[in-house]
Coordinates of C-alpha atoms in Angstrom, one line a residue:
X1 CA -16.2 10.4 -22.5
X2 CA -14.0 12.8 -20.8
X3 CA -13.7 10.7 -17.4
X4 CA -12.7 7.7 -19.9
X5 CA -10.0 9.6 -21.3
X6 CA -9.2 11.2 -18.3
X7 CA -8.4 8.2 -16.7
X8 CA -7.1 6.2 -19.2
X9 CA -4.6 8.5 -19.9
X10 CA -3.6 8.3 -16.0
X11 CA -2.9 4.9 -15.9
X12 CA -1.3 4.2 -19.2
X13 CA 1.0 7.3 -18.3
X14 CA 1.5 5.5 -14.9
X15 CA 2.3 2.1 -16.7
X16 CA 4.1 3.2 -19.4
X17 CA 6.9 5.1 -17.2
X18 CA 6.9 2.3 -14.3
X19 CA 7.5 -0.5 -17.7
X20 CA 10.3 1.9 -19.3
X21 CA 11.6 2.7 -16.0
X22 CA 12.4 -1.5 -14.9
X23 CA 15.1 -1.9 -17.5
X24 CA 17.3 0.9 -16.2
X25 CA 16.4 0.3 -12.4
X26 CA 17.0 -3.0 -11.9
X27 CA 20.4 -3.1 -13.2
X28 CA 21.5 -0.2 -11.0
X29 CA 19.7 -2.5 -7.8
X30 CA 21.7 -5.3 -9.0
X31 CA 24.7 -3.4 -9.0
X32 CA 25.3 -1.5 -5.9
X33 CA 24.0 -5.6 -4.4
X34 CA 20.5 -4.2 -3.3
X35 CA 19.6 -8.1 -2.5
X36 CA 16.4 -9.6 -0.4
X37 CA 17.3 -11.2 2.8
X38 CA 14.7 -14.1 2.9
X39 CA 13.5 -15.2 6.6
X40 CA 14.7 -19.2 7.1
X41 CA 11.6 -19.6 9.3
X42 CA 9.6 -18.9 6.3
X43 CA 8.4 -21.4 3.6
X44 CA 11.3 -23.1 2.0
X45 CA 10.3 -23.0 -1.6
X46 CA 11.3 -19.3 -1.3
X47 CA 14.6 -19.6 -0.4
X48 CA 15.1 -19.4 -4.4
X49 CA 14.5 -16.0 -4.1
X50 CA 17.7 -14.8 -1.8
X51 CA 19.4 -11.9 -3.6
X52 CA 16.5 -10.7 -5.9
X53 CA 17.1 -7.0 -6.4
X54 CA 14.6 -5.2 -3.6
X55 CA 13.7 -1.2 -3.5
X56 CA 11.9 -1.5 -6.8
X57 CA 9.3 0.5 -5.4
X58 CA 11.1 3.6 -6.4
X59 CA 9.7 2.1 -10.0
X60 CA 5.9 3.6 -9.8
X61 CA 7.1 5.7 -6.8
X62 CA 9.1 7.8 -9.7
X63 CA 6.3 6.8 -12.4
X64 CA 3.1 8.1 -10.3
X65 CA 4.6 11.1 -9.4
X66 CA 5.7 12.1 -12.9
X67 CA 2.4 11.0 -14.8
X68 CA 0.7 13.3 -12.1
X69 CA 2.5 16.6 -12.3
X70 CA 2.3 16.2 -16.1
X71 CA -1.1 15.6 -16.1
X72 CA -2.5 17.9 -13.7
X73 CA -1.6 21.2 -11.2
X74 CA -0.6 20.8 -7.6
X75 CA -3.7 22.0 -5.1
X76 CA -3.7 20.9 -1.9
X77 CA -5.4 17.5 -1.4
X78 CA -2.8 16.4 -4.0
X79 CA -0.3 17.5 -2.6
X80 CA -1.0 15.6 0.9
X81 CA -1.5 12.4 -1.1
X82 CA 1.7 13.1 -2.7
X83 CA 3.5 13.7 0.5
X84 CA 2.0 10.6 2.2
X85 CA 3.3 8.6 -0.5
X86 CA 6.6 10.3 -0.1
X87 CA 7.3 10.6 3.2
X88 CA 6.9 7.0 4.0
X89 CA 8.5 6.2 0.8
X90 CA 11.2 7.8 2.6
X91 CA 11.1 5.8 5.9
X92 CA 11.0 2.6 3.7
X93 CA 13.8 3.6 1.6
X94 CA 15.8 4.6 4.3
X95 CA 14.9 1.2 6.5
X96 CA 15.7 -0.7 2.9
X97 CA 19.1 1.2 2.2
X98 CA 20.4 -0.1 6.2
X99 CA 19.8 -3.6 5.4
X100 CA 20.6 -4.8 2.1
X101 CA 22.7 -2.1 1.1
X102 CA 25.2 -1.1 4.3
X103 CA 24.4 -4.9 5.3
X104 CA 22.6 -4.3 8.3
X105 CA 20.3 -7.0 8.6
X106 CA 17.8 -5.0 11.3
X107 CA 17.7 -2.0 9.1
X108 CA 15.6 0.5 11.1
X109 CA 14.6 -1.3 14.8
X110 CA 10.8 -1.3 15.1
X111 CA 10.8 1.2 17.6
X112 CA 12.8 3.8 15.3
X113 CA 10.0 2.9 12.5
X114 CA 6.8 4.0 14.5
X115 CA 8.3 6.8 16.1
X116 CA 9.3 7.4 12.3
X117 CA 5.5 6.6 11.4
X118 CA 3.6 8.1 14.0
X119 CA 5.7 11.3 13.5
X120 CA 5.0 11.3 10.1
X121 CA 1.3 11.1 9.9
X122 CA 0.9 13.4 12.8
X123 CA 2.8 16.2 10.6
X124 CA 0.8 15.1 7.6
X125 CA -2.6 15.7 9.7
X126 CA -1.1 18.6 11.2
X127 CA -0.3 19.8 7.3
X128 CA -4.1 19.0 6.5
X129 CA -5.6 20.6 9.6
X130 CA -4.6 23.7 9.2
X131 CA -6.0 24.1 6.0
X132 CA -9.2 22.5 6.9
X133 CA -8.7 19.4 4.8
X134 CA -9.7 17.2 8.2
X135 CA -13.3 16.0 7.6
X136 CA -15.0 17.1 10.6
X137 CA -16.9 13.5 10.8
X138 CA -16.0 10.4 9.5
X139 CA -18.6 8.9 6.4
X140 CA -20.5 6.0 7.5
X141 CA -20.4 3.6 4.2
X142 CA -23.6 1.6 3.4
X143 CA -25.8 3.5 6.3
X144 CA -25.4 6.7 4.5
X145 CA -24.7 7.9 8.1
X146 CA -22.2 10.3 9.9
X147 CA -20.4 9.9 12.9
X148 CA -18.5 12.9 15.2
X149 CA -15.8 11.7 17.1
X150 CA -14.4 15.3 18.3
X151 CA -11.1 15.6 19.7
X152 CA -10.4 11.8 19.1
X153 CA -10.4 12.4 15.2
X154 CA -7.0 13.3 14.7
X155 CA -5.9 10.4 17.0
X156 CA -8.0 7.7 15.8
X157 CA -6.7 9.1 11.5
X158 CA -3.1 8.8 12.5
X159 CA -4.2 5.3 13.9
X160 CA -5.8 4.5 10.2
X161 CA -2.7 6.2 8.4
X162 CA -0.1 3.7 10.7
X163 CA -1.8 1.0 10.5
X164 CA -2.9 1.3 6.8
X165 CA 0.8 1.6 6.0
X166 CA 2.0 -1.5 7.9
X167 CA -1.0 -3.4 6.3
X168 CA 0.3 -2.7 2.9
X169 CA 3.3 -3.8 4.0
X170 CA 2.6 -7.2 5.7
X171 CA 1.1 -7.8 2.7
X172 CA 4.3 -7.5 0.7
X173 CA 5.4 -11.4 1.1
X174 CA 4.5 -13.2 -2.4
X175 CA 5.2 -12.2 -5.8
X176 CA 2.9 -9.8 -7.4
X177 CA 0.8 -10.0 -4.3
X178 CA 0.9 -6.2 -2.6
X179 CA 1.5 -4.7 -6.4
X180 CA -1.3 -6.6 -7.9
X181 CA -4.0 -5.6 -5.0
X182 CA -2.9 -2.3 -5.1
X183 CA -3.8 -1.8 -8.8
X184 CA -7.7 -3.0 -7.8
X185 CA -8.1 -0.7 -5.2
X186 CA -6.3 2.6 -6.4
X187 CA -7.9 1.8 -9.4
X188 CA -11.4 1.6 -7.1
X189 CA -10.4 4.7 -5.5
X190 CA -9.8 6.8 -9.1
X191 CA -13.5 6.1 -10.2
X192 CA -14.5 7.2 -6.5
X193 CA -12.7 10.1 -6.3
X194 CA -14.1 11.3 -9.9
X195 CA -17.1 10.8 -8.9
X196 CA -17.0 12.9 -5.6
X197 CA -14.9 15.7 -7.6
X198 CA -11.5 14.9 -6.0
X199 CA -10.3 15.2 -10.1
X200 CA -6.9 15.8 -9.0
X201 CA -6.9 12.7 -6.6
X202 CA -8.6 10.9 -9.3
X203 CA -5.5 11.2 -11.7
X204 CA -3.2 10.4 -8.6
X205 CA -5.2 7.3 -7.7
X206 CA -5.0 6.2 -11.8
X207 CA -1.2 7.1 -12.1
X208 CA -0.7 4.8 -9.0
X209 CA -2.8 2.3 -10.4
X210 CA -1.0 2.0 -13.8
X211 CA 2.5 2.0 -12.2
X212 CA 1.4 -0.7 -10.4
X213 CA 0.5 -3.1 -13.4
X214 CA 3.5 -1.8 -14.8
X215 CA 5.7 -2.7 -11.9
X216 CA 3.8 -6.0 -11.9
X217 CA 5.8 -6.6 -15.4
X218 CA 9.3 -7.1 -13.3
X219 CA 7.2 -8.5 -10.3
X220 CA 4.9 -10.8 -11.0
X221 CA 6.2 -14.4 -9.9
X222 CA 8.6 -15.5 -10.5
X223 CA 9.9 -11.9 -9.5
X224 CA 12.8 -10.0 -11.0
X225 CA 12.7 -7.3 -8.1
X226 CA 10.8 -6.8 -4.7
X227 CA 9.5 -3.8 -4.1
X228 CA 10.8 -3.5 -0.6
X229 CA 9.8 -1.0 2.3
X230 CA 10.5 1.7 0.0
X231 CA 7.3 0.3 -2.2
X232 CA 4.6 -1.1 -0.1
X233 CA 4.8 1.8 3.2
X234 CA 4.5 4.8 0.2
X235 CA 1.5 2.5 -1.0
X236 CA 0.2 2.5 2.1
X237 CA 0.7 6.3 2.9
X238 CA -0.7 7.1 -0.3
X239 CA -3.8 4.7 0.5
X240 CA -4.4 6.3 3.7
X241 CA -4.0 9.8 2.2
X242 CA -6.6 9.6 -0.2
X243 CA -9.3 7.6 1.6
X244 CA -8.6 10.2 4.7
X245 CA -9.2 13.2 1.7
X246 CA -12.4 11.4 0.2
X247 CA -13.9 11.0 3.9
X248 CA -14.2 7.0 2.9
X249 CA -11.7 5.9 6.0
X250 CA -14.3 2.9 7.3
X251 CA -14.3 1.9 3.3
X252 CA -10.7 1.0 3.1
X253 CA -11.2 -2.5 5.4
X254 CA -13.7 -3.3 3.2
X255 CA -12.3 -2.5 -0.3
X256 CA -8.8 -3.1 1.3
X257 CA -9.8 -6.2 2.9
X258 CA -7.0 -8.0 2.4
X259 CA -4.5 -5.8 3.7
X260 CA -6.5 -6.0 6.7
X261 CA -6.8 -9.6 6.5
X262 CA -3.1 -10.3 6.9
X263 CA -2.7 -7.7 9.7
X264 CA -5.4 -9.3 11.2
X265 CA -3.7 -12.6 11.0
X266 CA -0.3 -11.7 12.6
X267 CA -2.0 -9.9 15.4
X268 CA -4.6 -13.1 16.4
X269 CA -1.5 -15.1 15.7
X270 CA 0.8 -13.4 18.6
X271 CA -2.4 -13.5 20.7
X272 CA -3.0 -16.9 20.1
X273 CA 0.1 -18.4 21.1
X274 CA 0.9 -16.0 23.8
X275 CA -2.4 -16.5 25.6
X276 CA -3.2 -20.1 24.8
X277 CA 0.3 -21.2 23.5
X278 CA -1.2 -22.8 20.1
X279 CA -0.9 -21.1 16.6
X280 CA -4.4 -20.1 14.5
X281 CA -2.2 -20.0 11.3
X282 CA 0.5 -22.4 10.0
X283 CA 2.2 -19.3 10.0
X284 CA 1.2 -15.6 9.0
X285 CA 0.9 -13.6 7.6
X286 CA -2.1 -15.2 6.2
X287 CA -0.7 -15.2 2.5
X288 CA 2.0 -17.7 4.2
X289 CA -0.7 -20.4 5.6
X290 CA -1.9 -20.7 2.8
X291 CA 1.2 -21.6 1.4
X292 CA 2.0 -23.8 3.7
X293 CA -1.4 -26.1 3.6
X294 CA -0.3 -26.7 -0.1
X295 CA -1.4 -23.5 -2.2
X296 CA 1.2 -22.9 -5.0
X297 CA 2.2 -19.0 -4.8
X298 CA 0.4 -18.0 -7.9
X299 CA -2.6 -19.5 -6.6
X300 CA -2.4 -17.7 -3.6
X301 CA -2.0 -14.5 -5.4
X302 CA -4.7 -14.4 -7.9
X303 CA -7.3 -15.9 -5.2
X304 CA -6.3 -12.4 -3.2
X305 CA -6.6 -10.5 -6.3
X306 CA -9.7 -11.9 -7.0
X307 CA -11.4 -11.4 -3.6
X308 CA -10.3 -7.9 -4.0
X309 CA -12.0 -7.1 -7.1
X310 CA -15.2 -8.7 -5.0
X311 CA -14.5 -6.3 -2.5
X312 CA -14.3 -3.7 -4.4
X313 CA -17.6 -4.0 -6.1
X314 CA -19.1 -4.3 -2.7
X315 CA -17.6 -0.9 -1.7
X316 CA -19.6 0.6 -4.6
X317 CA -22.3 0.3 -2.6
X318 CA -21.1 2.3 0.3
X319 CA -20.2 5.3 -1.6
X320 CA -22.3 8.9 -1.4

């Protein structure tokens, strides 16, 4: 009863201040002309969507961090989930505020961005070292196994927290598509982390979770806001955070299998046609082929969201 409550109470907290925060936040987007650039390359029918208010991740950004210090006391494994998600909340704010705000349409250059990232996550592992929050092996799931990778742990967790982040990210193409996935698996990760006694991460995970469905209110297609870089890197840091926290790192490409999915794509994609000259994809990220081979957007959507909730229920079984 008291992990129902618990919970609960986490992600209608979460949803009720991402709803109530929508009406005041988009108007302000609006008005300082916080507008989406849409790519021409990409699938015509979204070329409707060219000025739709973007950085409306700050919505559950604001929402998850409130509901959680209300709810709860800052130790130190919340705290690093709370600075993941902030930190590259930052770098997306900052990398949304060049482009559709000072009009700069390359924002941050990639180079600047995972120098940005990289620098990031080593200072977050850094933060988490020294007060031995770094699991000294990585959690096998479904083998119930360990595995000790030495001095290539803290290289190969800033690898997961990178590329994690720009998963979340690439993901972030159709309406209601990166929100919607995001309030299956935080919601996955809550019940996990309450049942490995990360309480505190538990709440954080829920928050998230609820300020995603309520974020989904404004974003769900046809979309009244995007959540931008600011939104979908401080989901991904967040992600990363608490999956490096619970030990379930090799979990997140299963329960997260569609981030990794559409990373997957663009990277077989570039190799495709640079090796061989021929596209895999009508175009990727995956989310777009789709698309393009006659998938309305909504049915592209709730297919992902509905592979993720498979996914999910697989990763029960790979839990300790």
């Amino acid at each position: 009863m008291l992990l129902q409550r618990s919970l609960v109470l986490a992600i209608l907290l979460g949803f009720l201040f991402a709803a109530a925060l929508g009406p005041v936040l988009i108007p302000v987007l609006k008005k300082i002309k916080a507008g989406q650039s849409i790519r021409q390359d990409g699938p015509q029918s979204h070329l409707a969507k060219q000025g739709t208010p973007t950085m409306g991740g700050l919505m559950f950004i604001l929402a998850s961090v409130t509901a959680t210090l209300m709810m709860t006391q800052l130790e130190e494994t919340l705290l690093l989930a709370l600075m993941g998600f902030l930190i590259f909340g930052a770098i997306g704010f900052v990398d949304d505020y060049l482009k559709v705000v000072l009009k700069r349409p390359m924002g941050l250059r990639a180079y600047q961005k995972m120098i940005m990232q990289l620098t990031a996550a080593g200072g977050l592992l850094l933060f988490a070292e020294n007060r031995g929050l770094v699991p000294s092996h990585l959690y096998i799931p479904f083998l119930r196994d360990e595995l000790t990778l030495g001095w290539v742990m803290i290289p190969f967790l800033i690898w997961v927290i990178v590329g994690t982040v720009n998963s979340v990210n690439l993901t972030d193409g159709l309406d209601g598509l990166a929100a919607g996935t995001m309030v299956i698996v935080s919601g996955f990760f809550s019940l996990v982390c309450w049942h490995l006694s990360f309480t505190e991460l538990a709440w954080f995970a829920g928050t998230l979770s609820g300020a995603c469905l309520g974020f989904l209110i404004f974003n769900i297609y046809p979309a009244r806001v995007f959540m931008g870089d600011t939104g979908s890197l401080a989901l991904g840091g967040a992600l990363s955070v608490i999956a490096l926290m619970t030990n379930l790192t090799l979990l997140l490409p299963v329960v997260g299998g569609i981030f990794f999915a559409e990373t997957l794509s663009v990277i077989l994609q570039v190799a495709s046609f640079k090796l061989t000259g021929n596209r895999l994809f009508k175009m990727s990220p995956l989310h777009h082929h789709f698309e393009l081979s006659g998938w309305s957007e909504s049915r592209v959507v709730t297919t992902f969201w509905g592979v993720t909730i498979v996914l999910c229920l697989v990763g029960i079984l790979g839990i300790p």
